[in-house]
Amino acid sequence: MEPRRRLALAVLAVALALAATAAEGYNITKILGEYPEYSQFNKLLTETRLAADINKRRTITVLAVANGDMGDLAASGRTLQTKRHMLQMHVLVDYYGGKKLHQLAHGVTACSTMFQESGAAQGMSGYVNITQRRGGKVTFTAEDASDSSSPSSYVKTVKEIPYDLAVLQIDSVLASPEAEAPVAAPAPVNITELLSKKYCKSFAGLLAADAEAFSNINATKDNGLTLFCPVDSAVASFMPKYKNLTAKGRTAILLFHAVPDYYSLQLLESNSGKVSTLATSNVAKKDYSFDVDKDGDTASLDTKVGAAASVTATVKDDDPLAVYAISKFLQPKELYKVAKDLAPAPAPAGPKKKTTKKKPSAASSPSDDDDDESADSPEASDDDAADKDNAAVPSVLAGWVTTAAAATVAALALAA
Ligand SMILES: *[C@@H]1O[C@H](CO)[C@@H](O)[C@H](O)[C@H]1NC(C)=O
Ligand SMILES: *[C@@H]1O[C@H](CO)[C@@H](O)[C@H](O)[C@H]1NC(C)=O
Ligand SMILES: *[C@@H]1O[C@H](CO)[C@@H](O)[C@H](O)[C@H]1NC(C)=O
Ligand SMILES: *[C@@H]1O[C@H](CO)[C@@H](O)[C@H](O)[C@H]1NC(C)=O
Ligand SMILES: *[C@@H]1O[C@H](CO)[C@@H](O)[C@H](O)[C@H]1NC(C)=O
């Protein structure tokens, strides 16, 4: 095959894969919301923040129980963290649509669960046995269940999105002594102390000096928070610009570094796309989001202002709180000019239009700013030393990614 054409086909494959990913987003809360009989189970998924984890995953099976069968899950006296473990047992990390379930060979199939993945489960606990019984009956048993506990039976298939998500109803809560074991409430985290100990002392100082930003971040840390802290050298090089911001601008830019959801590094890398920040919910009518992309062994954060920042170290990764050190200060497009194309991308087959999959960059032009923040918008930066760390390659790839639709058209034209 001619190289150009091979490349075009490769691009086409990438574009189609991306288009598929985009189309498959789902919301378990919404799916279950259509069935009032699972309302308690659904409510608990939200309360334990497991719903967000489920939405981020593909190729999984949720074993739901009806309100009347909630048993141990409904019991008061269990902490939310314990209930989370119990619910995690009900999320199999493989796809079992009703058809596949009944086509399994006779006998037992062991399947890993989100509880097993959480790291809280010991040995084989965290696995669920799926057993085919005579007459087509299918039962589920936690691997660590005691002999006296009865297995849960498959009732029906509630929803199937092949081969991403299956929601099955089972007739009772899976008994698992390990998942049910009481979990102590996590020790309180002192954000200032945590950041000061490693890499981000300067950023900790900025946060401590901004009561509004600090209390917002501090109040979110137990409910799912991913904080990106620029390393000390990045703060130092950004300081002249930081000092130029108004008090409101400073609070906004600090909150811009906090994403109100927990992301392990693995989740961060595998969930490329736009993330909202605490600034999104705190600064009216502003977007304050940025793009996350996988970048080699790490993740890169792209605000469209200057080069992307990359995650350089994990300061803390302990659900519900993750803190990552990053290579540069994140500059929101709401406060700074969006960079022009950094380097002319040598794209052989596709137009290198600077469109994004999220939002046209025109919408973020500084002239949109109608409040005092526009006074804080200096020139787009190329002066941060860290900007140079990022070679052109990732941005070329990002270009392919973001122009997936255009690339598809181009590839089709070439391949024809
Ligand atoms: C999922 O759906 C629920 C109910 O419809 C809604 O409240 C929630 O905001 C949705 N979540 C996301 C991430 O879209
Ligand atoms: C699960 O299945 C394995 C065989 O695959 C068996 O050894 C084990 O005892 C089963 N556990 C339970 C709780 O049924
Ligand atoms: C958190 O740690 C900082 C620095 O070690 C300290 O000054 C502050 O008093 C601590 N805050 C609380 C609430 O313990
Ligand atoms: C931070 O949040 C904790 C609760 O997690 C609270 O005890 C503490 O007082 C808060 N610190 C500040 C300075 O608001
Ligand atoms: C700070 O603002 C002033 C006045 O707008 C401007 O002249 C100066 O270049 C800015 N400094 C930085 C580092 O952005």
Tab-separated table of C-alpha atoms and ligand atoms in Angstrom:
chain	number	residue	atom	x	y	z
A	1	MET	CA	0.000	0.000	0.000
A	2	GLU	CA	1.171	3.458	-0.814
A	3	PRO	CA	2.383	5.222	2.372
A	4	ARG	CA	0.053	8.169	2.005
A	5	ARG	CA	-2.888	5.902	1.715
A	6	ARG	CA	-1.776	3.739	4.617
A	7	LEU	CA	-1.498	6.833	6.762
A	8	ALA	CA	-4.891	7.966	5.626
A	9	LEU	CA	-6.418	4.656	6.631
A	10	ALA	CA	-4.691	4.802	9.995
A	11	VAL	CA	-6.111	8.263	10.518
A	12	LEU	CA	-9.510	7.012	9.496
A	13	ALA	CA	-9.310	4.221	12.068
A	14	VAL	CA	-8.345	6.669	14.793
A	15	ALA	CA	-11.106	9.045	13.789
A	16	LEU	CA	-13.722	6.296	13.815
A	17	ALA	CA	-12.532	5.018	17.190
A	18	LEU	CA	-12.832	8.501	18.608
A	19	ALA	CA	-16.236	9.051	17.105
A	20	ALA	CA	-17.358	5.779	18.673
A	21	THR	CA	-15.994	6.779	22.067
A	22	ALA	CA	-17.797	10.064	21.947
A	23	ALA	CA	-21.074	8.399	21.075
A	24	GLU	CA	-20.933	5.900	23.910
A	25	GLY	CA	-21.003	8.220	26.888
A	26	TYR	CA	-23.626	7.109	29.329
A	27	ASN	CA	-25.065	8.174	32.640
A	28	ILE	CA	-25.986	5.298	34.979
A	29	THR	CA	-28.020	7.663	37.177
A	30	LYS	CA	-30.170	8.572	34.217
A	31	ILE	CA	-30.460	4.994	32.989
A	32	LEU	CA	-31.624	3.689	36.376
A	33	GLY	CA	-33.725	6.811	36.898
A	34	GLU	CA	-36.190	5.421	34.374
A	35	TYR	CA	-36.962	2.548	36.742
A	36	PRO	CA	-38.430	3.672	40.070
A	37	GLU	CA	-38.016	0.131	41.430
A	38	TYR	CA	-34.242	0.683	41.646
A	39	SER	CA	-34.417	4.179	43.136
A	40	GLN	CA	-32.686	3.243	46.417
A	41	PHE	CA	-29.853	1.464	44.658
A	42	ASN	CA	-29.545	4.409	42.276
A	43	LYS	CA	-29.485	6.931	45.108
A	44	LEU	CA	-26.718	5.000	46.841
A	45	LEU	CA	-24.660	4.921	43.648
A	46	THR	CA	-24.710	8.719	43.709
A	47	GLU	CA	-24.113	9.073	47.449
A	48	THR	CA	-21.092	6.784	47.343
A	49	ARG	CA	-19.798	8.543	44.196
A	50	LEU	CA	-19.756	5.198	42.442
A	51	ALA	CA	-22.037	6.522	39.700
A	52	ALA	CA	-19.228	8.787	38.468
A	53	ASP	CA	-16.805	5.828	38.455
A	54	ILE	CA	-19.256	3.729	36.484
A	55	ASN	CA	-19.806	6.456	33.901
A	56	LYS	CA	-16.077	6.606	33.263
A	57	ARG	CA	-15.846	2.888	32.558
A	58	ARG	CA	-16.588	0.737	29.556
A	59	THR	CA	-17.131	-3.028	29.406
A	60	ILE	CA	-18.821	-3.378	32.769
A	61	THR	CA	-21.910	-4.974	34.241
A	62	VAL	CA	-23.937	-3.431	37.059
A	63	LEU	CA	-25.895	-5.851	39.247
A	64	ALA	CA	-28.831	-3.808	40.511
A	65	VAL	CA	-31.261	-4.798	43.222
A	66	ALA	CA	-34.845	-3.618	43.601
A	67	ASN	CA	-35.923	-1.437	46.514
A	68	GLY	CA	-37.508	-4.329	48.393
A	69	ASP	CA	-34.304	-6.390	48.137
A	70	MET	CA	-31.818	-3.810	49.422
A	71	GLY	CA	-31.356	-5.684	52.708
A	72	ASP	CA	-27.882	-5.066	54.050
A	73	LEU	CA	-27.305	-2.139	51.723
A	74	ALA	CA	-30.200	-0.255	53.238
A	75	ALA	CA	-29.059	-0.973	56.783
A	76	SER	CA	-28.272	2.131	58.717
A	77	GLY	CA	-25.151	2.095	60.821
A	78	ARG	CA	-22.885	1.320	57.908
A	79	THR	CA	-20.605	4.142	56.824
A	80	LEU	CA	-20.819	5.440	53.287
A	81	GLN	CA	-17.359	4.026	52.654
A	82	THR	CA	-18.540	0.539	53.648
A	83	LYS	CA	-21.591	0.868	51.438
A	84	ARG	CA	-19.297	1.941	48.647
A	85	HIS	CA	-17.306	-1.260	48.991
A	86	MET	CA	-20.509	-3.303	49.010
A	87	LEU	CA	-21.737	-1.566	45.877
A	88	GLN	CA	-18.372	-1.983	44.184
A	89	MET	CA	-18.955	-5.747	44.503
A	90	HIS	CA	-22.008	-5.182	42.319
A	91	VAL	CA	-20.019	-3.763	39.421
A	92	LEU	CA	-18.378	-6.516	37.355
A	93	VAL	CA	-15.533	-5.284	35.205
A	94	ASP	CA	-16.610	-7.260	32.163
A	95	TYR	CA	-19.655	-7.116	29.931
A	96	TYR	CA	-22.353	-9.709	30.542
A	97	GLY	CA	-25.396	-8.963	28.459
A	98	GLY	CA	-28.298	-11.340	29.103
A	99	LYS	CA	-27.392	-13.350	26.005
A	100	LYS	CA	-23.728	-13.764	26.885
A	101	LEU	CA	-24.699	-14.690	30.416
A	102	HIS	CA	-26.829	-17.585	29.251
A	103	GLN	CA	-24.294	-18.737	26.716
A	104	LEU	CA	-21.549	-19.171	29.311
A	105	ALA	CA	-20.382	-22.743	29.523
A	106	HIS	CA	-21.894	-24.761	32.310
A	107	GLY	CA	-20.033	-24.362	35.542
A	108	VAL	CA	-18.472	-21.342	37.158
A	109	THR	CA	-16.998	-18.176	35.687
A	110	ALA	CA	-15.091	-15.915	38.086
A	111	CYS	CA	-15.313	-12.209	37.326
A	112	SER	CA	-13.390	-9.341	38.877
A	113	THR	CA	-15.301	-6.413	40.364
A	114	MET	CA	-14.628	-2.757	41.069
A	115	PHE	CA	-14.116	-3.749	44.700
A	116	GLN	CA	-11.255	-5.986	43.648
A	117	GLU	CA	-9.833	-3.109	41.583
A	118	SER	CA	-10.100	-0.678	44.491
A	119	GLY	CA	-7.233	-2.422	46.202
A	120	ALA	CA	-9.256	-2.800	49.399
A	121	ALA	CA	-9.994	-6.466	48.713
A	122	GLN	CA	-7.589	-9.175	49.811
A	123	GLY	CA	-6.695	-12.182	47.671
A	124	MET	CA	-9.606	-13.556	45.714
A	125	SER	CA	-12.280	-11.594	47.562
A	126	GLY	CA	-13.521	-8.957	45.204
A	127	TYR	CA	-14.294	-11.645	42.622
A	128	VAL	CA	-17.796	-12.843	41.880
A	129	ASN	CA	-18.596	-16.374	40.757
A	130	ILE	CA	-21.205	-16.549	38.034
A	131	THR	CA	-22.692	-20.042	38.136
A	132	GLN	CA	-24.808	-21.687	35.445
A	133	ARG	CA	-27.349	-23.952	37.015
A	134	ARG	CA	-29.695	-26.524	35.640
A	135	GLY	CA	-32.672	-25.127	33.793
A	136	GLY	CA	-30.827	-22.015	32.647
A	137	LYS	CA	-30.784	-20.397	36.069
A	138	VAL	CA	-27.808	-18.099	36.692
A	139	THR	CA	-26.557	-17.153	40.150
A	140	PHE	CA	-23.950	-14.754	41.489
A	141	THR	CA	-21.835	-15.365	44.595
A	142	ALA	CA	-19.059	-13.266	46.055
A	143	GLU	CA	-15.908	-15.364	46.222
A	144	ASP	CA	-15.550	-14.732	49.941
A	145	ALA	CA	-19.184	-15.474	50.764
A	146	SER	CA	-19.708	-17.874	53.632
A	147	ASP	CA	-21.144	-21.279	52.804
A	148	SER	CA	-24.325	-20.428	54.642
A	149	SER	CA	-25.190	-17.361	52.605
A	150	SER	CA	-27.457	-17.918	49.645
A	151	PRO	CA	-26.405	-16.838	46.165
A	152	SER	CA	-28.150	-14.022	44.315
A	153	SER	CA	-30.148	-15.024	41.268
A	154	TYR	CA	-30.376	-13.267	37.946
A	155	VAL	CA	-33.845	-11.767	37.521
A	156	LYS	CA	-33.725	-9.880	34.247
A	157	THR	CA	-31.753	-7.616	32.005
A	158	VAL	CA	-32.566	-3.980	32.658
A	159	LYS	CA	-30.398	-2.293	30.035
A	160	GLU	CA	-27.744	-3.263	27.537
A	161	ILE	CA	-25.377	-1.012	25.633
A	162	PRO	CA	-23.305	-3.663	23.818
A	163	TYR	CA	-20.463	-4.147	24.769
A	164	ASP	CA	-19.997	-1.254	27.139
A	165	LEU	CA	-22.602	-1.496	29.832
A	166	ALA	CA	-25.070	-4.114	30.978
A	167	VAL	CA	-27.433	-3.524	33.874
A	168	LEU	CA	-28.872	-6.743	35.286
A	169	GLN	CA	-31.281	-7.152	38.145
A	170	ILE	CA	-30.415	-9.733	40.809
A	171	ASP	CA	-32.765	-10.787	43.571
A	172	SER	CA	-30.613	-9.956	46.600
A	173	VAL	CA	-27.547	-8.046	47.709
A	174	LEU	CA	-24.315	-10.009	47.204
A	175	ALA	CA	-23.052	-11.139	50.580
A	176	SER	CA	-19.338	-10.437	51.029
A	177	PRO	CA	-17.847	-10.279	54.527
A	178	GLU	CA	-14.853	-8.394	53.237
A	179	ALA	CA	-16.841	-5.692	51.455
A	180	GLU	CA	-19.108	-5.401	54.477
A	181	ALA	CA	-16.228	-4.963	56.905
A	182	PRO	CA	-16.528	-1.616	58.679
A	183	VAL	CA	-14.289	1.024	57.158
A	184	ALA	CA	-13.054	3.839	59.320
A	185	ALA	CA	-13.688	7.344	58.088
A	186	PRO	CA	-10.547	8.599	56.346
A	187	ALA	CA	-8.130	10.657	58.433
A	188	PRO	CA	-8.647	14.370	57.848
A	189	VAL	CA	-6.300	15.793	55.247
A	190	ASN	CA	-4.624	19.130	55.780
A	191	ILE	CA	-4.302	20.427	52.214
A	192	THR	CA	-1.711	23.044	53.105
A	193	GLU	CA	0.471	20.518	54.831
A	194	LEU	CA	0.067	17.948	52.063
A	195	LEU	CA	1.066	20.374	49.305
A	196	SER	CA	3.899	21.865	51.329
A	197	LYS	CA	5.560	18.529	51.927
A	198	LYS	CA	6.146	17.715	48.296
A	199	TYR	CA	6.812	19.789	45.198
A	200	CYS	CA	4.136	22.440	45.752
A	201	LYS	CA	5.061	24.595	48.729
A	202	SER	CA	4.611	27.836	46.809
A	203	PHE	CA	1.196	26.845	45.499
A	204	ALA	CA	0.183	25.883	49.048
A	205	GLY	CA	1.170	29.416	50.078
A	206	LEU	CA	-0.989	30.985	47.361
A	207	LEU	CA	-3.959	28.854	48.424
A	208	ALA	CA	-3.507	29.583	52.103
A	209	ALA	CA	-3.484	33.301	51.311
A	210	ASP	CA	-6.799	33.129	49.427
A	211	ALA	CA	-9.565	32.314	51.888
A	212	GLU	CA	-12.251	31.863	49.265
A	213	ALA	CA	-10.264	29.510	47.048
A	214	PHE	CA	-8.985	27.588	50.052
A	215	SER	CA	-12.360	27.039	51.689
A	216	ASN	CA	-13.855	25.915	48.385
A	217	ILE	CA	-11.122	23.383	47.774
A	218	ASN	CA	-11.047	22.286	51.403
A	219	ALA	CA	-14.807	21.747	51.355
A	220	THR	CA	-14.612	19.592	48.216
A	221	LYS	CA	-11.725	17.349	49.203
A	222	ASP	CA	-13.865	14.644	50.815
A	223	ASN	CA	-16.378	14.431	47.979
A	224	GLY	CA	-14.114	13.735	45.048
A	225	LEU	CA	-11.384	16.200	44.153
A	226	THR	CA	-8.414	16.196	41.833
A	227	LEU	CA	-6.027	19.040	42.506
A	228	PHE	CA	-3.265	19.987	40.095
A	229	CYS	CA	-0.503	21.867	41.837
A	230	PRO	CA	2.138	23.654	39.782
A	231	VAL	CA	5.618	22.812	41.074
A	232	ASP	CA	7.523	25.544	42.874
A	233	SER	CA	9.575	26.552	39.820
A	234	ALA	CA	6.391	26.911	37.748
A	235	VAL	CA	4.839	29.142	40.393
A	236	ALA	CA	8.006	31.234	40.515
A	237	SER	CA	7.983	31.863	36.773
A	238	PHE	CA	4.276	32.671	36.792
A	239	MET	CA	4.429	35.022	39.804
A	240	PRO	CA	4.780	38.282	37.827
A	241	LYS	CA	1.556	37.486	35.995
A	242	TYR	CA	-0.157	36.254	39.132
A	243	LYS	CA	0.608	39.505	40.904
A	244	ASN	CA	-1.025	41.336	38.009
A	245	LEU	CA	-4.375	39.601	38.579
A	246	THR	CA	-7.175	41.169	40.579
A	247	ALA	CA	-8.274	39.391	43.770
A	248	LYS	CA	-11.165	37.882	41.823
A	249	GLY	CA	-8.831	36.730	39.064
A	250	ARG	CA	-6.514	35.098	41.592
A	251	THR	CA	-9.326	33.166	43.224
A	252	ALA	CA	-10.547	32.043	39.812
A	253	ILE	CA	-7.135	30.869	38.647
A	254	LEU	CA	-6.536	28.930	41.879
A	255	LEU	CA	-9.938	27.235	41.624
A	256	PHE	CA	-9.115	26.493	37.987
A	257	HIS	CA	-6.525	24.007	39.290
A	258	ALA	CA	-9.155	21.956	41.122
A	259	VAL	CA	-11.421	19.429	39.383
A	260	PRO	CA	-14.417	18.425	41.527
A	261	ASP	CA	-14.120	14.693	40.828
A	262	TYR	CA	-11.617	12.030	41.776
A	263	TYR	CA	-9.273	10.833	39.012
A	264	SER	CA	-6.583	8.246	39.531
A	265	LEU	CA	-3.721	8.811	37.104
A	266	GLN	CA	-4.942	5.832	35.121
A	267	LEU	CA	-8.435	7.272	34.880
A	268	LEU	CA	-7.019	10.612	33.927
A	269	GLU	CA	-5.039	9.114	31.078
A	270	SER	CA	-7.849	6.945	29.816
A	271	ASN	CA	-10.500	9.651	29.936
A	272	SER	CA	-9.161	12.214	27.541
A	273	GLY	CA	-11.460	15.139	27.122
A	274	LYS	CA	-12.756	18.268	28.709
A	275	VAL	CA	-12.936	18.622	32.478
A	276	SER	CA	-14.768	21.286	34.439
A	277	THR	CA	-13.113	22.902	37.433
A	278	LEU	CA	-14.187	24.505	40.675
A	279	ALA	CA	-13.861	27.834	38.861
A	280	THR	CA	-16.583	26.626	36.482
A	281	SER	CA	-19.116	26.471	39.293
A	282	ASN	CA	-17.813	29.520	41.127
A	283	VAL	CA	-17.417	32.090	38.391
A	284	ALA	CA	-20.765	32.824	36.816
A	285	LYS	CA	-21.206	32.394	33.078
A	286	LYS	CA	-17.632	31.284	32.488
A	287	ASP	CA	-16.473	27.945	31.164
A	288	TYR	CA	-13.157	27.549	32.984
A	289	SER	CA	-12.518	24.065	31.653
A	290	PHE	CA	-9.439	22.492	30.114
A	291	ASP	CA	-8.587	19.406	28.101
A	292	VAL	CA	-6.880	16.320	29.451
A	293	ASP	CA	-4.968	14.051	27.114
A	294	LYS	CA	-2.767	11.022	27.497
A	295	ASP	CA	0.840	11.968	26.879
A	296	GLY	CA	3.199	9.022	26.893
A	297	ASP	CA	3.309	7.688	30.432
A	298	THR	CA	1.540	10.652	31.887
A	299	ALA	CA	-1.303	13.069	31.271
A	300	SER	CA	-1.172	16.517	29.769
A	301	LEU	CA	-3.462	19.424	30.549
A	302	ASP	CA	-4.213	21.857	27.778
A	303	THR	CA	-5.936	25.180	28.427
A	304	LYS	CA	-5.222	26.423	24.870
A	305	VAL	CA	-3.081	29.172	26.387
A	306	GLY	CA	0.590	28.411	25.825
A	307	ALA	CA	1.849	24.836	25.709
A	308	ALA	CA	0.156	22.080	27.659
A	309	ALA	CA	1.199	21.298	31.229
A	310	SER	CA	2.105	17.761	32.110
A	311	VAL	CA	1.622	15.771	35.279
A	312	THR	CA	5.102	15.258	36.704
A	313	ALA	CA	4.384	13.470	39.986
A	314	THR	CA	1.644	12.091	42.171
A	315	VAL	CA	1.492	13.883	45.510
A	316	LYS	CA	-1.487	11.889	46.770
A	317	ASP	CA	-3.795	9.352	45.191
A	318	ASP	CA	-6.297	8.131	47.702
A	319	ASP	CA	-9.898	8.119	46.589
A	320	PRO	CA	-11.701	10.566	47.006
A	321	LEU	CA	-8.674	12.897	46.799
A	322	ALA	CA	-5.934	13.001	44.188
A	323	VAL	CA	-3.195	15.622	44.024
A	324	TYR	CA	-0.771	15.814	41.105
A	325	ALA	CA	2.234	18.047	40.630
A	326	ILE	CA	2.216	19.693	37.202
A	327	SER	CA	4.931	21.341	35.154
A	328	LYS	CA	3.392	24.778	34.727
A	329	PHE	CA	0.730	27.126	35.988
A	330	LEU	CA	-2.567	26.592	34.192
A	331	GLN	CA	-3.742	29.732	32.457
A	332	PRO	CA	-7.471	29.762	31.709
A	333	LYS	CA	-8.554	31.117	28.345
A	334	GLU	CA	-11.023	33.224	30.296
A	335	LEU	CA	-8.066	35.251	31.624
A	336	TYR	CA	-5.402	34.946	28.949
A	337	LYS	CA	-5.266	35.070	25.210
A	338	VAL	CA	-5.580	31.752	23.420
A	339	ALA	CA	-2.313	30.850	21.740
A	340	LYS	CA	-2.110	30.773	17.989
A	341	ASP	CA	-0.873	27.533	16.439
A	342	LEU	CA	2.417	26.913	18.183
A	343	ALA	CA	4.242	25.407	15.263
A	344	PRO	CA	2.853	24.796	11.807
A	345	ALA	CA	1.900	21.144	12.144
A	346	PRO	CA	3.325	19.112	9.266
A	347	ALA	CA	0.047	17.386	8.627
A	348	PRO	CA	0.277	15.425	5.407
A	349	ALA	CA	-3.335	14.454	4.932
A	350	GLY	CA	-5.577	16.551	7.068
A	351	PRO	CA	-6.465	20.167	7.390
A	352	LYS	CA	-4.870	21.602	10.492
A	353	LYS	CA	-7.813	23.621	11.514
A	354	LYS	CA	-7.638	24.673	15.141
A	355	THR	CA	-11.123	23.451	15.904
A	356	THR	CA	-11.605	21.462	19.063
A	357	LYS	CA	-13.997	18.687	19.878
A	358	LYS	CA	-15.329	20.799	22.713
A	359	LYS	CA	-15.917	24.350	21.939
A	360	PRO	CA	-14.890	26.781	19.246
A	361	SER	CA	-11.979	28.846	20.447
A	362	ALA	CA	-13.672	31.958	19.170
A	363	ALA	CA	-16.025	31.706	22.104
A	364	SER	CA	-13.124	32.234	24.419
A	365	SER	CA	-11.646	35.318	22.874
A	366	PRO	CA	-10.713	37.875	25.494
A	367	SER	CA	-13.281	40.299	24.154
A	368	ASP	CA	-15.952	38.063	25.691
A	369	ASP	CA	-14.846	39.169	29.076
A	370	ASP	CA	-17.322	41.664	30.300
A	371	ASP	CA	-16.106	42.087	33.826
A	372	ASP	CA	-12.973	43.355	35.444
A	373	GLU	CA	-11.050	40.192	34.623
A	374	SER	CA	-10.380	41.414	31.123
A	375	ALA	CA	-8.065	43.950	32.664
A	376	ASP	CA	-6.054	40.979	33.835
A	377	SER	CA	-5.469	39.590	30.384
A	378	PRO	CA	-1.920	40.160	29.342
A	379	GLU	CA	-0.373	38.747	26.207
A	380	ALA	CA	-0.503	35.048	25.546
A	381	SER	CA	2.460	33.530	27.220
A	382	ASP	CA	5.450	31.951	25.713
A	383	ASP	CA	7.711	33.115	28.459
A	384	ASP	CA	7.175	30.305	30.929
A	385	ALA	CA	10.306	28.229	30.746
A	386	ALA	CA	8.196	25.132	31.146
A	387	ASP	CA	6.378	25.875	27.901
A	388	LYS	CA	9.360	24.635	25.986
A	389	ASP	CA	9.216	21.222	27.612
A	390	ASN	CA	6.479	20.110	25.344
A	391	ALA	CA	7.688	19.145	21.915
A	392	ALA	CA	5.517	19.618	18.887
A	393	VAL	CA	4.672	15.928	18.618
A	394	PRO	CA	1.917	15.748	21.234
A	395	SER	CA	0.260	18.837	19.852
A	396	VAL	CA	0.342	17.372	16.368
A	397	LEU	CA	-1.346	14.267	17.741
A	398	ALA	CA	-3.787	16.438	19.606
A	399	GLY	CA	-4.459	18.158	16.328
A	400	TRP	CA	-5.385	14.858	14.757
A	401	VAL	CA	-7.568	14.012	17.656
A	402	THR	CA	-9.414	17.265	17.731
A	403	THR	CA	-9.974	17.382	14.009
A	404	ALA	CA	-11.204	13.820	13.918
A	405	ALA	CA	-14.212	14.658	11.841
A	406	ALA	CA	-12.269	16.658	9.280
A	407	ALA	CA	-9.608	13.952	9.165
A	408	THR	CA	-12.225	11.339	8.448
A	409	VAL	CA	-13.381	13.265	5.430
A	410	ALA	CA	-9.824	13.797	4.248
A	411	ALA	CA	-8.933	10.153	4.792
A	412	LEU	CA	-11.961	8.950	2.925
A	413	ALA	CA	-11.104	11.234	0.048
A	414	LEU	CA	-7.552	9.903	-0.091
A	415	ALA	CA	-8.467	6.290	0.348
A	416	ALA	CA	-11.004	6.455	-2.440
B	1	LIG	C1	-26.756	12.088	35.016
B	1	LIG	O1	-28.169	12.104	35.073
B	1	LIG	C2	-28.685	12.691	36.269
B	1	LIG	C3	-30.186	12.473	36.257
B	1	LIG	O2	-30.736	12.664	34.996
B	1	LIG	C4	-28.279	14.158	36.310
B	1	LIG	O3	-28.792	14.754	37.494
B	1	LIG	C5	-26.776	14.232	36.299
B	1	LIG	O4	-26.351	15.580	36.264
B	1	LIG	C6	-26.201	13.497	35.109
B	1	LIG	N1	-24.768	13.442	35.250
B	1	LIG	C7	-23.951	13.801	34.290
B	1	LIG	C8	-22.493	13.670	34.583
B	1	LIG	O5	-24.340	14.231	33.223
B	2	LIG	C1	-16.085	-19.929	43.096
B	2	LIG	O1	-15.680	-20.801	42.071
B	2	LIG	C2	-14.474	-21.500	42.341
B	2	LIG	C3	-14.193	-22.396	41.153
B	2	LIG	O2	-14.114	-21.622	39.995
B	2	LIG	C4	-14.612	-22.339	43.597
B	2	LIG	O3	-13.382	-22.937	43.890
B	2	LIG	C5	-15.044	-21.460	44.740
B	2	LIG	O4	-15.286	-22.246	45.875
B	2	LIG	C6	-16.308	-20.711	44.371
B	2	LIG	N1	-16.643	-19.823	45.470
B	2	LIG	C7	-17.857	-19.696	45.931
B	2	LIG	C8	-18.062	-18.780	47.103
B	2	LIG	O5	-18.806	-20.281	45.438
B	3	LIG	C1	-2.555	22.664	58.341
B	3	LIG	O1	-1.150	22.678	58.199
B	3	LIG	C2	-0.587	23.985	58.229
B	3	LIG	C3	0.882	23.860	57.866
B	3	LIG	O2	1.445	22.745	58.474
B	3	LIG	C4	-0.824	24.609	59.596
B	3	LIG	O3	-0.300	25.907	59.631
B	3	LIG	C5	-2.333	24.657	59.839
B	3	LIG	O4	-2.595	25.122	61.133
B	3	LIG	C6	-2.960	23.288	59.677
B	3	LIG	N1	-4.403	23.432	59.712
B	3	LIG	C7	-5.177	22.677	60.477
B	3	LIG	C8	-6.634	22.936	60.376
B	3	LIG	O5	-4.727	21.799	61.179
B	4	LIG	C1	-11.010	22.070	56.152
B	4	LIG	O1	-11.983	21.019	56.195
B	4	LIG	C2	-11.972	20.282	57.398
B	4	LIG	C3	-12.976	19.183	57.244
B	4	LIG	O2	-12.538	18.250	56.305
B	4	LIG	C4	-12.294	21.170	58.583
B	4	LIG	O3	-12.232	20.434	59.768
B	4	LIG	C5	-11.298	22.315	58.612
B	4	LIG	O4	-11.641	23.205	59.620
B	4	LIG	C6	-11.257	23.031	57.293
B	4	LIG	N1	-10.185	24.015	57.345
B	4	LIG	C7	-10.389	25.276	57.085
B	4	LIG	C8	-9.212	26.151	57.285
B	4	LIG	O5	-11.467	25.696	56.713
B	5	LIG	C1	1.167	43.623	34.243
B	5	LIG	O1	0.248	44.614	33.827
B	5	LIG	C2	0.862	45.749	33.245
B	5	LIG	C3	-0.219	46.764	32.984
B	5	LIG	O2	-1.303	46.180	32.265
B	5	LIG	C4	1.627	45.354	31.990
B	5	LIG	O3	2.269	46.474	31.442
B	5	LIG	C5	2.663	44.307	32.374
B	5	LIG	O4	3.324	43.842	31.201
B	5	LIG	C6	1.998	43.143	33.068
B	5	LIG	N1	3.017	42.204	33.529
B	5	LIG	C7	2.964	40.908	33.266
B	5	LIG	C8	4.087	40.098	33.774
B	5	LIG	O5	2.059	40.416	32.666
